[in-house]
Short mmCIF file of C-alpha atoms and ligand atoms in Angstrom, two decimals:
data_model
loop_
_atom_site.label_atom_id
_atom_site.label_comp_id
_atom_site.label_asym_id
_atom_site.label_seq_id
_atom_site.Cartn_x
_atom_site.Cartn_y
_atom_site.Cartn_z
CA UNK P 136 22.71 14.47 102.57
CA UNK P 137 24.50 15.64 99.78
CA UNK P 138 25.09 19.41 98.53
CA UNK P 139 24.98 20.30 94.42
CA UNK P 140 24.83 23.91 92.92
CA UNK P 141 21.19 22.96 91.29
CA UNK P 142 18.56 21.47 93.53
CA UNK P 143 15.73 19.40 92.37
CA UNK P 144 12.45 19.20 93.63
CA UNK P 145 12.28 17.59 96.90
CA UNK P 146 15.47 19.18 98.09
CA UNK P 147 15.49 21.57 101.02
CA UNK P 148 16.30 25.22 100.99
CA UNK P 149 17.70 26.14 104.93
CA UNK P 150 16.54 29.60 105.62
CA UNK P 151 18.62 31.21 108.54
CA UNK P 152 15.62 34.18 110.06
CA UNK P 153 12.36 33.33 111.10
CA UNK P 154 10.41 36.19 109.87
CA UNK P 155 7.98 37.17 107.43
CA UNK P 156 10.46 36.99 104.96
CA UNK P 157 11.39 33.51 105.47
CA UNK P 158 7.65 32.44 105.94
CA UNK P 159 7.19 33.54 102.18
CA UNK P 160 10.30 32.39 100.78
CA UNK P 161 8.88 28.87 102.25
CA UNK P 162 5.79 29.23 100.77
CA UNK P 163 7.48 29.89 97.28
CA UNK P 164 9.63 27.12 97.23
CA UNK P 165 7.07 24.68 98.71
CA UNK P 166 4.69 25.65 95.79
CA UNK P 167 8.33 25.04 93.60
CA UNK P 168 8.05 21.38 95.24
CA UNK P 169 10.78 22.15 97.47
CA UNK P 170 11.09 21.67 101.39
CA UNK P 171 12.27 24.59 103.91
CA UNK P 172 14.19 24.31 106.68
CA UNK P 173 14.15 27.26 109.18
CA UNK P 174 16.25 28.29 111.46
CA UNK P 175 15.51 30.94 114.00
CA UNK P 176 16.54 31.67 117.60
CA UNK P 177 12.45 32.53 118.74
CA UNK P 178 10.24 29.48 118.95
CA UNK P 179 7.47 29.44 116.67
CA UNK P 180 8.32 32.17 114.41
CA UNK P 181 6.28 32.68 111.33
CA UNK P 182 8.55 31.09 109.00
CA UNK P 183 8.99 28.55 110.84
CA UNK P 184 5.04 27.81 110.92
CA UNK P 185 5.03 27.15 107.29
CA UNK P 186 8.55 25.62 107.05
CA UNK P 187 8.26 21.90 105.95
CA UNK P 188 10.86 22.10 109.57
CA UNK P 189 12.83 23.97 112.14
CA UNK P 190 15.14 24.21 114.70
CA UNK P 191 15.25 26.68 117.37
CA UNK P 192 18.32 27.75 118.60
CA UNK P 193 20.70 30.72 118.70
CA UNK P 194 23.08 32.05 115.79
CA UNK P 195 26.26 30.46 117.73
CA UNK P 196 24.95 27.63 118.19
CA UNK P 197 27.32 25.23 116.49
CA UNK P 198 25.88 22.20 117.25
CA UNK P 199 22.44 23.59 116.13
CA UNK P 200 23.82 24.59 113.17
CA UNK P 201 25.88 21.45 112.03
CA UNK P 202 22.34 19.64 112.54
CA UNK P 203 20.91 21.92 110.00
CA UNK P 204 23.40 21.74 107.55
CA UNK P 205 23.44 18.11 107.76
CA UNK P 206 19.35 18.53 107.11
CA UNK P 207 19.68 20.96 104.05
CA UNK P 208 21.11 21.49 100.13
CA UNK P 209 21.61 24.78 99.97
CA UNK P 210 21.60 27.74 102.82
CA UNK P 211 19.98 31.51 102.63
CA UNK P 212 18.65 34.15 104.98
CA UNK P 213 16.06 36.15 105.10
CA UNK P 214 17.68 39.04 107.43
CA UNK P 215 20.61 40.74 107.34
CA UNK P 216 22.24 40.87 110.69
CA UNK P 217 22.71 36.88 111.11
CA UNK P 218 25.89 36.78 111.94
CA UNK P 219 28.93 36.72 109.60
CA UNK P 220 30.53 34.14 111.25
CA UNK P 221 27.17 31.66 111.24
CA UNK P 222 27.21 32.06 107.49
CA UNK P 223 31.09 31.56 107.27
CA UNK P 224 30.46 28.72 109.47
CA UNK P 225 27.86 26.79 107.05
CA UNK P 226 29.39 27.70 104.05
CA UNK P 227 32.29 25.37 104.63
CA UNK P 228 29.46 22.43 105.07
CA UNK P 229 26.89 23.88 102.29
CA UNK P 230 26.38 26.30 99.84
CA UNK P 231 25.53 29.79 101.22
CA UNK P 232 23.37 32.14 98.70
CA UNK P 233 23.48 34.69 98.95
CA UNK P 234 27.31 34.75 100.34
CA UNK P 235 29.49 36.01 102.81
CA UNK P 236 31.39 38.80 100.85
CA UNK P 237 27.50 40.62 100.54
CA UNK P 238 26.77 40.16 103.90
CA UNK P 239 29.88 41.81 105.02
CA UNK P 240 29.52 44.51 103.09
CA UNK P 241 25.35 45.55 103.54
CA UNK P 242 25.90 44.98 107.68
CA UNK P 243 28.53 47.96 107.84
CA UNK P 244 27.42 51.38 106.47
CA UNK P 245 30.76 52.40 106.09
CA UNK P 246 31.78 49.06 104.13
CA UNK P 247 28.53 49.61 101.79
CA UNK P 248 29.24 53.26 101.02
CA UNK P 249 33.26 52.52 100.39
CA UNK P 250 31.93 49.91 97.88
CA UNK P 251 29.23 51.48 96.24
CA UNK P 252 32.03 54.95 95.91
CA UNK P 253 34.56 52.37 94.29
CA UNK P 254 31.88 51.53 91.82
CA UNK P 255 31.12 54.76 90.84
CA UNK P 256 27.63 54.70 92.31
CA UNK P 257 26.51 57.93 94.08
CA UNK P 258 25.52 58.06 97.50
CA UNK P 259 25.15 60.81 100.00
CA UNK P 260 28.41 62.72 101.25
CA UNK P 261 29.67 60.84 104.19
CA UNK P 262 32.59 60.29 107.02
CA UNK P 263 34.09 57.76 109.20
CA UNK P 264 33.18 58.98 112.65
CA UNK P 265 34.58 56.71 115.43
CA UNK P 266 34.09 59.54 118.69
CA UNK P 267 32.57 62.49 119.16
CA UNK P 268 35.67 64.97 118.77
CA UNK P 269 35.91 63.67 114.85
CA UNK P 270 32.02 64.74 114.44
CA UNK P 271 32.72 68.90 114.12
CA UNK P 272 34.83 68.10 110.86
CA UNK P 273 32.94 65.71 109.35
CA UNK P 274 30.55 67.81 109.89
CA UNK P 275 32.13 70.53 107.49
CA UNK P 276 32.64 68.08 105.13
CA UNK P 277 28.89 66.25 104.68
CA UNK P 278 27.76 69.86 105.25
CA UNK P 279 24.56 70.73 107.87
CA UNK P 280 22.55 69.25 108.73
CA UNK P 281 23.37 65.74 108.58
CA UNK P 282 22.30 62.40 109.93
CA UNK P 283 24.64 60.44 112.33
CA UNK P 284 24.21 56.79 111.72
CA UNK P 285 25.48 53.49 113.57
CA UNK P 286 27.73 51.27 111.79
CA UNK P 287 26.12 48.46 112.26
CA UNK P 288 22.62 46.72 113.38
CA UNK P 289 20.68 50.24 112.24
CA UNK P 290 16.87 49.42 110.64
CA UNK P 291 13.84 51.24 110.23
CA UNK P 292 15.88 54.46 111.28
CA UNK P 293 17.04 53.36 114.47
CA UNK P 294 20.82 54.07 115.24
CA UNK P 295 20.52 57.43 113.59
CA UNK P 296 20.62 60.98 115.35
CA UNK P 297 20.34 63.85 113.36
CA UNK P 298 23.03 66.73 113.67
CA UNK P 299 22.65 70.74 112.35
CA UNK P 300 24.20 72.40 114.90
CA UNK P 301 27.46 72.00 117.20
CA UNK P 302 25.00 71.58 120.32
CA UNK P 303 23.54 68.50 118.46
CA UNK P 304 26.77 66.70 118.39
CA UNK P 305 27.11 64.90 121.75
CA UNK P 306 23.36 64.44 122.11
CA UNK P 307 23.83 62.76 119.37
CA UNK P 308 26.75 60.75 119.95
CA UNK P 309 25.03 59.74 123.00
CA UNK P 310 21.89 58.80 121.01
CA UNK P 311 23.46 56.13 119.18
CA UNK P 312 25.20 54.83 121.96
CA UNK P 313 29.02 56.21 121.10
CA UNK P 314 29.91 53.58 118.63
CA UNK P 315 31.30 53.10 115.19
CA UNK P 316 29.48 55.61 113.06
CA UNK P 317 29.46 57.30 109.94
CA UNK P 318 27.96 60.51 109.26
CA UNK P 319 25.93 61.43 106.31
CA UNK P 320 25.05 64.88 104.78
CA UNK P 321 21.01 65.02 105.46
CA UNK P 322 19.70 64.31 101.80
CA UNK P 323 16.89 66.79 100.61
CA UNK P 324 14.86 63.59 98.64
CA UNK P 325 11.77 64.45 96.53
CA UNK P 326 11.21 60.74 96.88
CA UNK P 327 12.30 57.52 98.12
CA UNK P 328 12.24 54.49 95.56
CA UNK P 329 13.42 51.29 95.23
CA UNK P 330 14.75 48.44 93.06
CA UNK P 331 14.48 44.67 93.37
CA UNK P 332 16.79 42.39 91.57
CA UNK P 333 17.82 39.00 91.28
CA UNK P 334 20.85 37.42 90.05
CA UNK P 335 20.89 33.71 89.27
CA UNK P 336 23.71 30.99 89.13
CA UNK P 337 24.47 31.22 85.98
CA UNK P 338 25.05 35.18 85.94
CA UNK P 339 21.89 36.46 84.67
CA UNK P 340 20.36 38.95 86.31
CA UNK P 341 16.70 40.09 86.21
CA UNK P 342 15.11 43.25 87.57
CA UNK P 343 11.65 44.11 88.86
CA UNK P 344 9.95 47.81 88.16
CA UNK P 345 11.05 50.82 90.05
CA UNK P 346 8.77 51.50 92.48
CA UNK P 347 8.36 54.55 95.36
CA UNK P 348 8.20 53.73 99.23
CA UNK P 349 6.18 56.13 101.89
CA UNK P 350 7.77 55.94 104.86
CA UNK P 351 5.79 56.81 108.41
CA UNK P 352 7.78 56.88 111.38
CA UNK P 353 10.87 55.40 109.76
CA UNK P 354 8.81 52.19 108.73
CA UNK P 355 7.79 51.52 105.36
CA UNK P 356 4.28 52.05 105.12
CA UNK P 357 3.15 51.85 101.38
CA UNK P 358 4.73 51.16 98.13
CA UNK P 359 3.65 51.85 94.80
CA UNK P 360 4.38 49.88 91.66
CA UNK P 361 5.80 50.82 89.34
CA UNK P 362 6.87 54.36 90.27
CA UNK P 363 6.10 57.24 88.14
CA UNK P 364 9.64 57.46 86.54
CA UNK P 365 11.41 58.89 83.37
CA UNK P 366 12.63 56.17 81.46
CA UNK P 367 16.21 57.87 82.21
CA UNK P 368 15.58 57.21 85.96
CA UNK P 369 14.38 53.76 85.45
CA UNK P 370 17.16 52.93 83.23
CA UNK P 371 19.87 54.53 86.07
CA UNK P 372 18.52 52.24 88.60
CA UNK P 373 18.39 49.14 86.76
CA UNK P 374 22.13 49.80 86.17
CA UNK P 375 22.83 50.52 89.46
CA UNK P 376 20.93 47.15 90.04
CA UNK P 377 23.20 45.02 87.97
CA UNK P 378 26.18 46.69 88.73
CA UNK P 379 25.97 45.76 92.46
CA UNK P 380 24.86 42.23 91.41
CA UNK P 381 27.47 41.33 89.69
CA UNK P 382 30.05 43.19 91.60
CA UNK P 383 29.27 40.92 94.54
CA UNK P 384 29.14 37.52 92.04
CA UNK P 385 25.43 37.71 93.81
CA UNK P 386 23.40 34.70 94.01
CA UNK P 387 19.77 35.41 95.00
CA UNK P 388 17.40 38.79 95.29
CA UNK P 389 18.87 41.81 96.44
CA UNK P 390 16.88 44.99 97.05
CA UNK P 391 18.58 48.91 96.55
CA UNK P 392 16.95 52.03 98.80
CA UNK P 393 16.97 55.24 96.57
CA UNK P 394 16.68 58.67 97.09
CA UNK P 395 15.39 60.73 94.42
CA UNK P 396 17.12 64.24 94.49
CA UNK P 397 14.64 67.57 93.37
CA UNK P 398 16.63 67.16 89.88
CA UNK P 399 15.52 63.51 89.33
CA UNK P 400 18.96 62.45 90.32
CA UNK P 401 19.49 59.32 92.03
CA UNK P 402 20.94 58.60 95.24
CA UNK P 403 21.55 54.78 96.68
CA UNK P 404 20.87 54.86 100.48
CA UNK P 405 21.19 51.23 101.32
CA UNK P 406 21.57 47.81 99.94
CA UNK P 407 19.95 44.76 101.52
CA UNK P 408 21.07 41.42 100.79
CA UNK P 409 17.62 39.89 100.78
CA UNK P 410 14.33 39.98 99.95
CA UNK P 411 12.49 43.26 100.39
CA UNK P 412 9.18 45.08 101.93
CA UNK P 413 9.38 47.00 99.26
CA UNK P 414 9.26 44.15 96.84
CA UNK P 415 5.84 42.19 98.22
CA UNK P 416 3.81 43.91 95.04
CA UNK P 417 5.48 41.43 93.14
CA UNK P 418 3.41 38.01 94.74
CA UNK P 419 0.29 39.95 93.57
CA UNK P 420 1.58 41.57 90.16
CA UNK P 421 3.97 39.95 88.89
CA UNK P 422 3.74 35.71 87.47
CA UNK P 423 7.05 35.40 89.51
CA UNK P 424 7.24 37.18 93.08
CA UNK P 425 10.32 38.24 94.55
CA UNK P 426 10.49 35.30 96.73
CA UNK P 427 10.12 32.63 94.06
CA UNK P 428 12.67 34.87 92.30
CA UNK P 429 15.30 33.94 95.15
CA UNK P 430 14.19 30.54 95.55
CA UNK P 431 15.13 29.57 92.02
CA UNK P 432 18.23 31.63 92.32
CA UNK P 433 19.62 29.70 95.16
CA UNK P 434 18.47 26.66 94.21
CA UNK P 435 20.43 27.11 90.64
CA UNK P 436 17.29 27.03 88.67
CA UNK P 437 16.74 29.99 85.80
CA UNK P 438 15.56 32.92 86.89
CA UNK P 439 11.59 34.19 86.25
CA UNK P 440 10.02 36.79 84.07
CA UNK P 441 9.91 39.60 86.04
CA UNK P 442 7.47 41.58 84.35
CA UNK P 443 4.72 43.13 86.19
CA UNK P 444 0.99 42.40 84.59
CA UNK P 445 -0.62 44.27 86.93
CA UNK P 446 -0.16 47.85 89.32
CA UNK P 447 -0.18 47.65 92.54
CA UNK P 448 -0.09 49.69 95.87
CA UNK P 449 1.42 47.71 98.88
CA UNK P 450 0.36 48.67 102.26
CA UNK P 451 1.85 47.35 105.40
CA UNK P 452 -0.10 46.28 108.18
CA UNK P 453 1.08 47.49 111.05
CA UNK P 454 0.60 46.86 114.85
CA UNK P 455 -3.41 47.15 115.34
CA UNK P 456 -3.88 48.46 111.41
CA UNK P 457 -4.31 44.13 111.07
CA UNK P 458 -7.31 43.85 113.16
CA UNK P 459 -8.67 45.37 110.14
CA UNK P 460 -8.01 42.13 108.28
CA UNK P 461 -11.55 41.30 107.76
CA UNK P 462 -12.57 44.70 105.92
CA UNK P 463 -9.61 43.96 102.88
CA UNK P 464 -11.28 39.94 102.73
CA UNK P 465 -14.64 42.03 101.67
CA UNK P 466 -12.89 44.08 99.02
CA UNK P 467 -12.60 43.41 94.91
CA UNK P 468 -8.86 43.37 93.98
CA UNK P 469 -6.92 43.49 97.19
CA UNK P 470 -5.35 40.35 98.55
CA UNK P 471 -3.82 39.56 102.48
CA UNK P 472 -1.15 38.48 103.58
CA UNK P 473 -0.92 37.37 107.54
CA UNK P 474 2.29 36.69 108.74
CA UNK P 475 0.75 34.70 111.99
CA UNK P 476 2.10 36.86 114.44
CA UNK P 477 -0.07 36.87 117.87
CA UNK P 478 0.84 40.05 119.42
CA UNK P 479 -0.14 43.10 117.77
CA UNK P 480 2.94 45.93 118.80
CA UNK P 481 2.78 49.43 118.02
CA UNK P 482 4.93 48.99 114.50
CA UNK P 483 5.50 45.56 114.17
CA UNK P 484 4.72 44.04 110.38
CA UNK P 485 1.65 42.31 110.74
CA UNK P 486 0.87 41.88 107.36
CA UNK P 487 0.39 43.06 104.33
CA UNK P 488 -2.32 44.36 101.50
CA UNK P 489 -1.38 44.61 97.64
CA UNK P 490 -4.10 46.69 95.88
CA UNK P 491 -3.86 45.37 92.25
CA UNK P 492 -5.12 47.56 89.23
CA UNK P 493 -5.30 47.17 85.66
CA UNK P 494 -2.12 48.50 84.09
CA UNK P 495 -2.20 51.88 83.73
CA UNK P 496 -4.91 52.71 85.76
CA UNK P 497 -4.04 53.23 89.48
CA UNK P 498 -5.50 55.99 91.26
CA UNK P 499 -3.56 58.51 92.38
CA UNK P 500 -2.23 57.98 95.67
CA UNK P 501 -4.67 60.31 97.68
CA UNK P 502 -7.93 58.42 95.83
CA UNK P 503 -6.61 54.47 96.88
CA UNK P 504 -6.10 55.85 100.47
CA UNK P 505 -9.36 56.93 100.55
CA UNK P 506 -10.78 53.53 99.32
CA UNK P 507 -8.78 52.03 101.87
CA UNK P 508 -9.66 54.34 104.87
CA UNK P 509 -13.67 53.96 104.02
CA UNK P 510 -12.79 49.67 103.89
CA UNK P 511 -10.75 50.02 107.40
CA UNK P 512 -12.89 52.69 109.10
CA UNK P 513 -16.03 50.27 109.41
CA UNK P 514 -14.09 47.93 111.35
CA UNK P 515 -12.92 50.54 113.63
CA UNK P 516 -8.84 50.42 112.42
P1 AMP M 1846 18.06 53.94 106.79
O1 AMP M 1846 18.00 53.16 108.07
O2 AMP M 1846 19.42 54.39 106.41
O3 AMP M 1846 17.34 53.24 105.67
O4 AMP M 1846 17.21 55.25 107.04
C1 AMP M 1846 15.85 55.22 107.38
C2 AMP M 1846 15.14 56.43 106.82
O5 AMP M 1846 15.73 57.64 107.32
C3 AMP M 1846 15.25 56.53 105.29
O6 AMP M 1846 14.25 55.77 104.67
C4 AMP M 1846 15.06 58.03 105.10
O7 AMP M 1846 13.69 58.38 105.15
C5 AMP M 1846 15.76 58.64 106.29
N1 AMP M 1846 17.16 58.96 105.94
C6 AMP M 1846 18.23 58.13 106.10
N2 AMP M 1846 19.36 58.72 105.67
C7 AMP M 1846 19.03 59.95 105.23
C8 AMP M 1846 19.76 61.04 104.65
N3 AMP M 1846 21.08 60.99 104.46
N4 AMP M 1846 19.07 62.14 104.31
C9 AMP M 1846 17.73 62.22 104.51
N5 AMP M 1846 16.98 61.24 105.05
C10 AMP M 1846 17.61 60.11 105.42
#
């Protein structure tokens, strides 16, 4: 099969993940007249339910892995701790969107903070910590407390220990399991927000709506779109946006965490080279979602309006919240999403709800809860 920078319909996108994410970056590009290939190391992963096919088979896998290239136009991923050296691999035999280079840098904290300080992008205070020893001065540097953080292969707040005192520091050392670490001053955030852009083959870029994350336990629990924001703030983050984008020579959808500082200032906590939780308002809101975004990104097509037509509150499903599926079915202007996973874990993304409004008229946050809880609570969530 041969490879070309634009695909046409009846091409197939291989998606390296088997996740949510990949399940509706499928669906996109099959509704785009494309095929999906997934690739994912668990057997019958919700991509890979949806995926016009799939192989199972681990990362390292070379054998695996020169079968799917063979099998595929153009490669992508829908998570971002695939291994660099299984994307290295595949882009010698196909196209890899988005590529290595972003990849590197969004798996190593240290890495994404060096680059985001060389672009003149502000981020908390942080240090290289590499044992426990260095911790007591980087400590005086960040400033107390602080928030020690793995390296590498840290999600959903796991890998981080927070540190305010010296008595913290080998606990917390010990936490995270004594590796590579860097260690960040503890950021006071009014609010957490986030940004979801795309950059296409040709170099255009195109940005969705600021919008503000709730977090419970570390895990993203609702988002609201678009996020009450000066048009200052909105303005900063689009920048910051673009400016990543194009520093990487990104092809695909990219997605930036933000803190928002008491003064309105803003903050970049993480970058992730993919699609984003915090960017599933936009299948719902928006005529093109953030996964159709991507898909015509990597598949050298033109990018999509991103223009939202409608606002939206996302809310995660999480573990048992889903067996509440049937109560959102009942109610006007909220669609599901399943992801078809069977076992319902404390945590684990089940699915998801967007609550669409007219523009301009969602409730305050407080007043859609309650809509919600009264929907949920006669199914016994
Ligand atoms: P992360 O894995 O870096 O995205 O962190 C997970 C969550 O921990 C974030 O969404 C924040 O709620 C919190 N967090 C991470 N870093 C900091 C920080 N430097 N200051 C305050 N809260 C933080």
């Amino acid at each position: 099969m041969h490879s070309s920078r634009h695909l046409s319909p009846g091409d197939t996108i291989g998606i390296l993940g088997g996740g949510q994410l990949g399940r509706m970056l499928a669906m996109a590009a099959a509704r785009l007249g494309l095929r999906s290939h997934v690739f994912s190391p668990e057997p019958n992963a919700p991509a890979a339910q949806v995926a016009t096919a799939s192989i199972t088979a681990a990362f390292e896998d070379t054998a695996a892995l020169d079968t799917f290239a063979r099998c595929v136009n153009v490669v992508t991923f829908e998570f971002e701790n695939v291994p660099v050296e299984t994307v290295a691999y595949l882009a010698r035999l196909r196209p890899v969107h988005p590529g290595p280079a972003a990849l590197d840098v969004a798996q190593d904290r240290l890495s994404e903070k060096n680059f985001l300080s060389r672009l003149g992008i502000a981020t908390a205070p942080y240090r290289e910590v590499n044992a426990a020893e260095q911790i007591p001065e980087a400590l005086e540097s960040v400033g107390r407390p602080a928030v020690l953080k793995t390296r590498r292969f840290g999600y959903d707040g796991k890998g981080q220990a927070r540190v305010t005192r010296e008595a913290d520091i080998l606990p917390a050392w010990e936490q995270i399991g004594g590796q590579p670490a860097i260690l960040e001053g503890f950021i006071n955030f009014s609010r957490e927000l986030s940004v979801v852009a795309a950059r296409g083959q040709d170099g255009r870029t195109a940005c969705y709506d600021l919008v503000e994350n709730r977090h419970e336990n570390h895990i993203l629990a609702r988002t609201l779109a678009p996020a009450r924001a000066s048009e200052e703030q909105t303005g900063k983050a689009r920048t910051i946006a673009e400016t990543v984008l194009t520093a990487l020579d990104y092809v695909g959808v990219l997605a930036v965490e933000l803190f928002e500082c008491p003064d309105g200032a803003l903050l970049v906590n993480e970058i992730a080279p993919r699609v984003h939780n915090s960017g599933h308002w936009t299948m719902d809101a928006c005529a093109v979602s953030q996964f159709e975004q991507h898909v015509r990104a990597v598949a050298g097509w033109p990018l999509g309006n991103p223009v939202r037509h409608s606002d939206a509150i996302m809310e995660n499903l999480l573990g048992r919240q889903a067996a509440a599926w049937a109560a959102y079915l009942g109610q006007p202007d909220c669609v599901l999403h399943l992801y078809g996973k069977s076992a319902m874990r404390a945590g684990r993304k089940m699915g998801h709800v967007t609550h669409i409004y007219t523009k301009g008229k969602r409730p305050e946050e407080k007043d859609a809860r309650r809509t919600v809880d009264a929907a949920t609570q006669r199914t016994g969530r």
